[in-house]
């Protein structure tokens, strides 16, 4: 029966992890002796933790079991495993003189001797001295720095105050660290007065003593005061020195920490566990559900190893903890997610919508830009003109920017046919495989749009076999694009001057005469047979193209000017090519058809001589071909400057002379003295036909 009870008790104690299994955990009033303490060596960690449990016989004959430090008379009254504290009954030093009896009761020096390794807790105790003109002092045998004392003064009882220990009748002072055992002293500086026969000094747990004026007379019946000692395990070793827990902290879920007062180490259970960390399996999981009320009322508590789980009821979400989020209805939670989610979705929708609108706007802006260019480039005017002249100019086409972009492979460099101050000419292949030349002007004179369109209208109506045909235009780009028929055989210029190939490729005189006649015819047509006269302004061999059959085509009307019907002269900025430029026009800026005649004269000279129009390689006198030619003609030295590629038989020489005469007429300084293109053409045709 007793055994069963013992087992039950032990089991219960094991759960709290107090004494070593199989050991008694109590001694008299001390009912809680935790391991590493024990009343026998087997039950204690080592002899430091040995407690002797002796029978104490009281003066009145009764006896009681009392726990002591071995070899000491200091009783142990309480042991705390958690705080690593030990409460003992500390002695009181007293110094009394009873004047009436002239009797002394002196225990002015007492020693607190535990013979242990446990220091007095400096935080939990104070030294108190009581009396008038009384000194209390403490001294440590191992720590001389701990020597300290206080003086209490008073001349009458009225000066002292109950519950206050600050110098009047009672003084107190804190205790240094590392005081293991000590001696106390109490002494009066003068003779004791009647109301204060005794002086006392003692160490006492903070809060365990409250001063009363009655204590000046007699410290009542007090034999002792509680003193708190700190304890730690390890023979002055730290956690590191014992490898944290291998020897002392036996339990799983335990950890080692250094002592806070003096050497040694301590053990404690990890959070969520409780029990005795010094015992194997001493640290047991705390069933938090049974001990504390951690969960909110709806939640059910589930104890986990080292923790707790509060499960919320169905339809709820949260940690269920009172100190946490508790349990929240799922709907709330859903809403809390749904609202930001909804917001996000809305934002996304707005973003996508915005993007869509942006692209739409951008596209519209692009369309608008195209429209603007179209308008700016005179598209509307052209459209109107086109509808006005239905039938007559049906041949001109308005191309889209996209169409021409595709035709030129996005204006690739490989498609460039030529480049000049006017802009760039690209070769393009339309969707119907028709090869065209696309001219992209560099700049667009916005003020001249109407004129430009008119010119285009006129040019579109020019339907002459010796004029490069304008097929259409594109007005959707910033500068208008002009689309011409593509002439395959290069310029007359290159045929005359680029004699890289053998001389056979040089144009025969007959061919040259034919080309001259064709060009003269084209210019005559432009000057007089179109409804509004057109002055080309830039007649030169580089602007005369040859097709595969060597049919000449006048091209590049980029600088061309229409001459309004009521005006025969037009003041313009001088344009043209140096060397071909009519000197009269360049001086007066008065543009007439005769300027073209002059330029054509230069072309004739070029055909005759195959010489560059301007050459700085020639002597200064000969630098300008036209001038040189005229001077040679005047000096009757034509033959000297003729092209040596032209064989000089009698028939040809005659033609050469006639053409040279014609050329010099065209090159006359005064425009009005020059023949009209019509006449030039007629003369050339006559020359061809007479032979
Ligand atoms: C032990 O406890 C009993 C009853 O509580 C008390 O009368 C006695 O004085 C105590 N003994 C000591 C040494 O504290
Ligand atoms: C307690 O008893 C042991 C022997 O049983 C003895 O050696 C020791 O001195 C005693 N201690 C006290 C304080 O009486
Ligand atoms: C021991 O000390 C603890 C805390 O200081 C206290 O709660 C407990 O009542 C004490 N036990 C005894 C027997 O004095
Ligand atoms: C204290 O008392 C002693 C003996 O009665 C006496 O000799 C001494 O003078 C007194 N001292 C003071 C300061 O009163
Ligand atoms: C202090 O308290 C006691 C009773 O506890 C009382 O007799 C005494 O007069 C008080 N002393 C003072 C100075 O208040
Ligand atoms: C414990 O004490 C030792 C020696 O005093 C020291 O080296 C070590 O760092 C301390 N450990 C901890 C965790 O404070
Ligand atoms: C601690 O462990 C080291 C090796 O890890 C060993 O050398 C040393 O003896 C151990 N110390 C103790 C007190 O167990
Ligand atoms: C002991 O524990 C401390 C901290 O808890 C750690 O820094 C140290 O590495 C441990 N030493 C050993 C030997 O495990």
mmCIF file of N, CA, C and O in Angstrom, residues 521-554:
data_model
loop_
_atom_site.group_PDB
_atom_site.id
_atom_site.type_symbol
_atom_site.label_atom_id
_atom_site.label_comp_id
_atom_site.label_asym_id
_atom_site.label_seq_id
_atom_site.Cartn_x
_atom_site.Cartn_y
_atom_site.Cartn_z
ATOM 1 N N UNK A 521 13.352 67.781 -128.522
ATOM 2 C CA UNK A 521 11.918 67.616 -128.748
ATOM 3 C C UNK A 521 11.139 67.633 -127.447
ATOM 4 O O UNK A 521 10.090 68.288 -127.310
ATOM 5 N N UNK A 522 11.684 66.953 -126.464
ATOM 6 C CA UNK A 522 11.003 66.894 -125.165
ATOM 7 C C UNK A 522 10.922 68.290 -124.548
ATOM 8 O O UNK A 522 9.874 68.706 -124.034
ATOM 9 N N UNK A 523 12.041 69.025 -124.637
ATOM 10 C CA UNK A 523 12.054 70.364 -124.045
ATOM 11 C C UNK A 523 11.125 71.298 -124.807
ATOM 12 O O UNK A 523 10.410 72.099 -124.199
ATOM 13 N N UNK A 524 11.118 71.166 -126.118
ATOM 14 C CA UNK A 524 10.224 71.977 -126.938
ATOM 15 C C UNK A 524 8.782 71.709 -126.550
ATOM 16 O O UNK A 524 7.966 72.623 -126.402
ATOM 17 N N UNK A 525 8.511 70.446 -126.324
ATOM 18 C CA UNK A 525 7.162 70.042 -125.908
ATOM 19 C C UNK A 525 6.808 70.683 -124.576
ATOM 20 O O UNK A 525 5.740 71.269 -124.398
ATOM 21 N N UNK A 526 7.735 70.604 -123.637
ATOM 22 C CA UNK A 526 7.489 71.168 -122.302
ATOM 23 C C UNK A 526 7.297 72.675 -122.373
ATOM 24 O O UNK A 526 6.461 73.243 -121.686
ATOM 25 N N UNK A 527 8.073 73.294 -123.250
ATOM 26 C CA UNK A 527 8.039 74.748 -123.297
ATOM 27 C C UNK A 527 6.790 75.272 -123.997
ATOM 28 O O UNK A 527 6.275 76.318 -123.621
ATOM 29 N N UNK A 528 6.320 74.553 -124.979
ATOM 30 C CA UNK A 528 5.265 75.168 -125.777
ATOM 31 C C UNK A 528 4.028 74.315 -125.989
ATOM 32 O O UNK A 528 2.977 74.843 -126.346
ATOM 33 N N UNK A 529 4.098 73.038 -125.770
ATOM 34 C CA UNK A 529 2.938 72.242 -126.120
ATOM 35 C C UNK A 529 2.085 71.844 -124.931
ATOM 36 O O UNK A 529 0.978 71.356 -125.095
ATOM 37 N N UNK A 530 2.602 72.013 -123.740
ATOM 38 C CA UNK A 530 1.751 71.768 -122.581
ATOM 39 C C UNK A 530 0.899 73.016 -122.361
ATOM 40 O O UNK A 530 1.252 74.107 -122.799
ATOM 41 N N UNK A 531 -0.234 72.835 -121.641
ATOM 42 C CA UNK A 531 -1.134 73.965 -121.460
ATOM 43 C C UNK A 531 -0.471 75.100 -120.692
ATOM 44 O O UNK A 531 -0.712 76.270 -120.942
ATOM 45 N N UNK A 532 0.364 74.734 -119.752
ATOM 46 C CA UNK A 532 1.159 75.757 -119.065
ATOM 47 C C UNK A 532 2.615 75.419 -119.360
ATOM 48 O O UNK A 532 3.036 74.284 -119.117
ATOM 49 N N UNK A 533 3.383 76.357 -119.877
ATOM 50 C CA UNK A 533 4.779 76.060 -120.185
ATOM 51 C C UNK A 533 5.532 75.594 -118.940
ATOM 52 O O UNK A 533 5.313 76.112 -117.842
ATOM 53 N N UNK A 534 6.393 74.631 -119.151
ATOM 54 C CA UNK A 534 7.192 74.115 -118.041
ATOM 55 C C UNK A 534 8.653 74.364 -118.369
ATOM 56 O O UNK A 534 9.131 73.996 -119.446
ATOM 57 N N UNK A 535 9.347 75.004 -117.458
ATOM 58 C CA UNK A 535 10.786 75.180 -117.621
ATOM 59 C C UNK A 535 11.464 74.133 -116.756
ATOM 60 O O UNK A 535 11.187 74.030 -115.555
ATOM 61 N N UNK A 536 12.342 73.375 -117.366
ATOM 62 C CA UNK A 536 12.960 72.275 -116.613
ATOM 63 C C UNK A 536 13.945 72.788 -115.581
ATOM 64 O O UNK A 536 13.987 72.307 -114.454
ATOM 65 N N UNK A 537 14.739 73.781 -115.956
ATOM 66 C CA UNK A 537 15.679 74.456 -115.069
ATOM 67 C C UNK A 537 16.917 73.646 -114.738
ATOM 68 O O UNK A 537 17.835 74.158 -114.108
ATOM 69 N N UNK A 538 16.915 72.377 -115.011
ATOM 70 C CA UNK A 538 18.112 71.613 -114.662
ATOM 71 C C UNK A 538 18.422 70.607 -115.766
ATOM 72 O O UNK A 538 18.607 69.411 -115.516
ATOM 73 N N UNK A 539 18.479 71.140 -116.984
ATOM 74 C CA UNK A 539 18.822 70.283 -118.127
ATOM 75 C C UNK A 539 20.310 69.994 -118.058
ATOM 76 O O UNK A 539 21.140 70.907 -117.992
ATOM 77 N N UNK A 540 20.644 68.730 -118.019
ATOM 78 C CA UNK A 540 22.057 68.324 -117.993
ATOM 79 C C UNK A 540 22.106 66.842 -118.337
ATOM 80 O O UNK A 540 21.077 66.145 -118.251
ATOM 81 N N UNK A 541 23.255 66.402 -118.709
ATOM 82 C CA UNK A 541 23.341 64.998 -119.155
ATOM 83 C C UNK A 541 22.992 64.031 -118.036
ATOM 84 O O UNK A 541 22.510 62.934 -118.291
ATOM 85 N N UNK A 542 23.241 64.463 -116.776
ATOM 86 C CA UNK A 542 22.929 63.573 -115.657
ATOM 87 C C UNK A 542 21.423 63.409 -115.491
ATOM 88 O O UNK A 542 20.965 62.464 -114.824
ATOM 89 N N UNK A 543 20.660 64.316 -116.063
ATOM 90 C CA UNK A 543 19.209 64.209 -115.951
ATOM 91 C C UNK A 543 18.570 63.616 -117.211
ATOM 92 O O UNK A 543 17.354 63.600 -117.335
ATOM 93 N N UNK A 544 19.408 63.175 -118.118
ATOM 94 C CA UNK A 544 18.881 62.525 -119.324
ATOM 95 C C UNK A 544 19.128 61.028 -119.177
ATOM 96 O O UNK A 544 20.277 60.577 -119.026
ATOM 97 N N UNK A 545 18.051 60.292 -119.139
ATOM 98 C CA UNK A 545 18.169 58.854 -118.940
ATOM 99 C C UNK A 545 18.014 58.139 -120.279
ATOM 100 O O UNK A 545 17.348 58.638 -121.189
ATOM 101 N N UNK A 546 18.626 56.978 -120.361
ATOM 102 C CA UNK A 546 18.528 56.178 -121.585
ATOM 103 C C UNK A 546 17.897 54.851 -121.231
ATOM 104 O O UNK A 546 18.266 54.228 -120.239
ATOM 105 N N UNK A 547 16.954 54.430 -122.043
ATOM 106 C CA UNK A 547 16.384 53.107 -121.797
ATOM 107 C C UNK A 547 17.144 52.067 -122.615
ATOM 108 O O UNK A 547 18.152 52.382 -123.249
ATOM 109 N N UNK A 548 16.675 50.857 -122.560
ATOM 110 C CA UNK A 548 17.438 49.772 -123.193
ATOM 111 C C UNK A 548 17.623 49.985 -124.700
ATOM 112 O O UNK A 548 18.565 49.485 -125.297
ATOM 113 N N UNK A 549 16.695 50.737 -125.290
ATOM 114 C CA UNK A 549 16.823 51.013 -126.731
ATOM 115 C C UNK A 549 17.503 52.351 -126.987
ATOM 116 O O UNK A 549 17.410 52.908 -128.072
ATOM 117 N N UNK A 550 18.143 52.878 -126.002
ATOM 118 C CA UNK A 550 18.845 54.167 -126.081
ATOM 119 C C UNK A 550 17.896 55.298 -126.461
ATOM 120 O O UNK A 550 18.273 56.238 -127.149
ATOM 121 N N UNK A 551 16.676 55.152 -126.062
ATOM 122 C CA UNK A 551 15.747 56.259 -126.229
ATOM 123 C C UNK A 551 15.925 57.175 -125.025
ATOM 124 O O UNK A 551 15.892 56.716 -123.872
ATOM 125 N N UNK A 552 16.152 58.454 -125.310
ATOM 126 C CA UNK A 552 16.438 59.405 -124.246
ATOM 127 C C UNK A 552 15.155 59.820 -123.534
ATOM 128 O O UNK A 552 14.093 59.955 -124.148
ATOM 129 N N UNK A 553 15.293 59.994 -122.254
ATOM 130 C CA UNK A 553 14.138 60.421 -121.449
ATOM 131 C C UNK A 553 14.593 61.569 -120.552
ATOM 132 O O UNK A 553 15.555 61.422 -119.785
ATOM 133 N N UNK A 554 13.929 62.669 -120.648
ATOM 134 C CA UNK A 554 14.226 63.801 -119.793
ATOM 135 C C UNK A 554 13.666 63.505 -118.408
ATOM 136 O O UNK A 554 12.496 63.121 -118.269
#
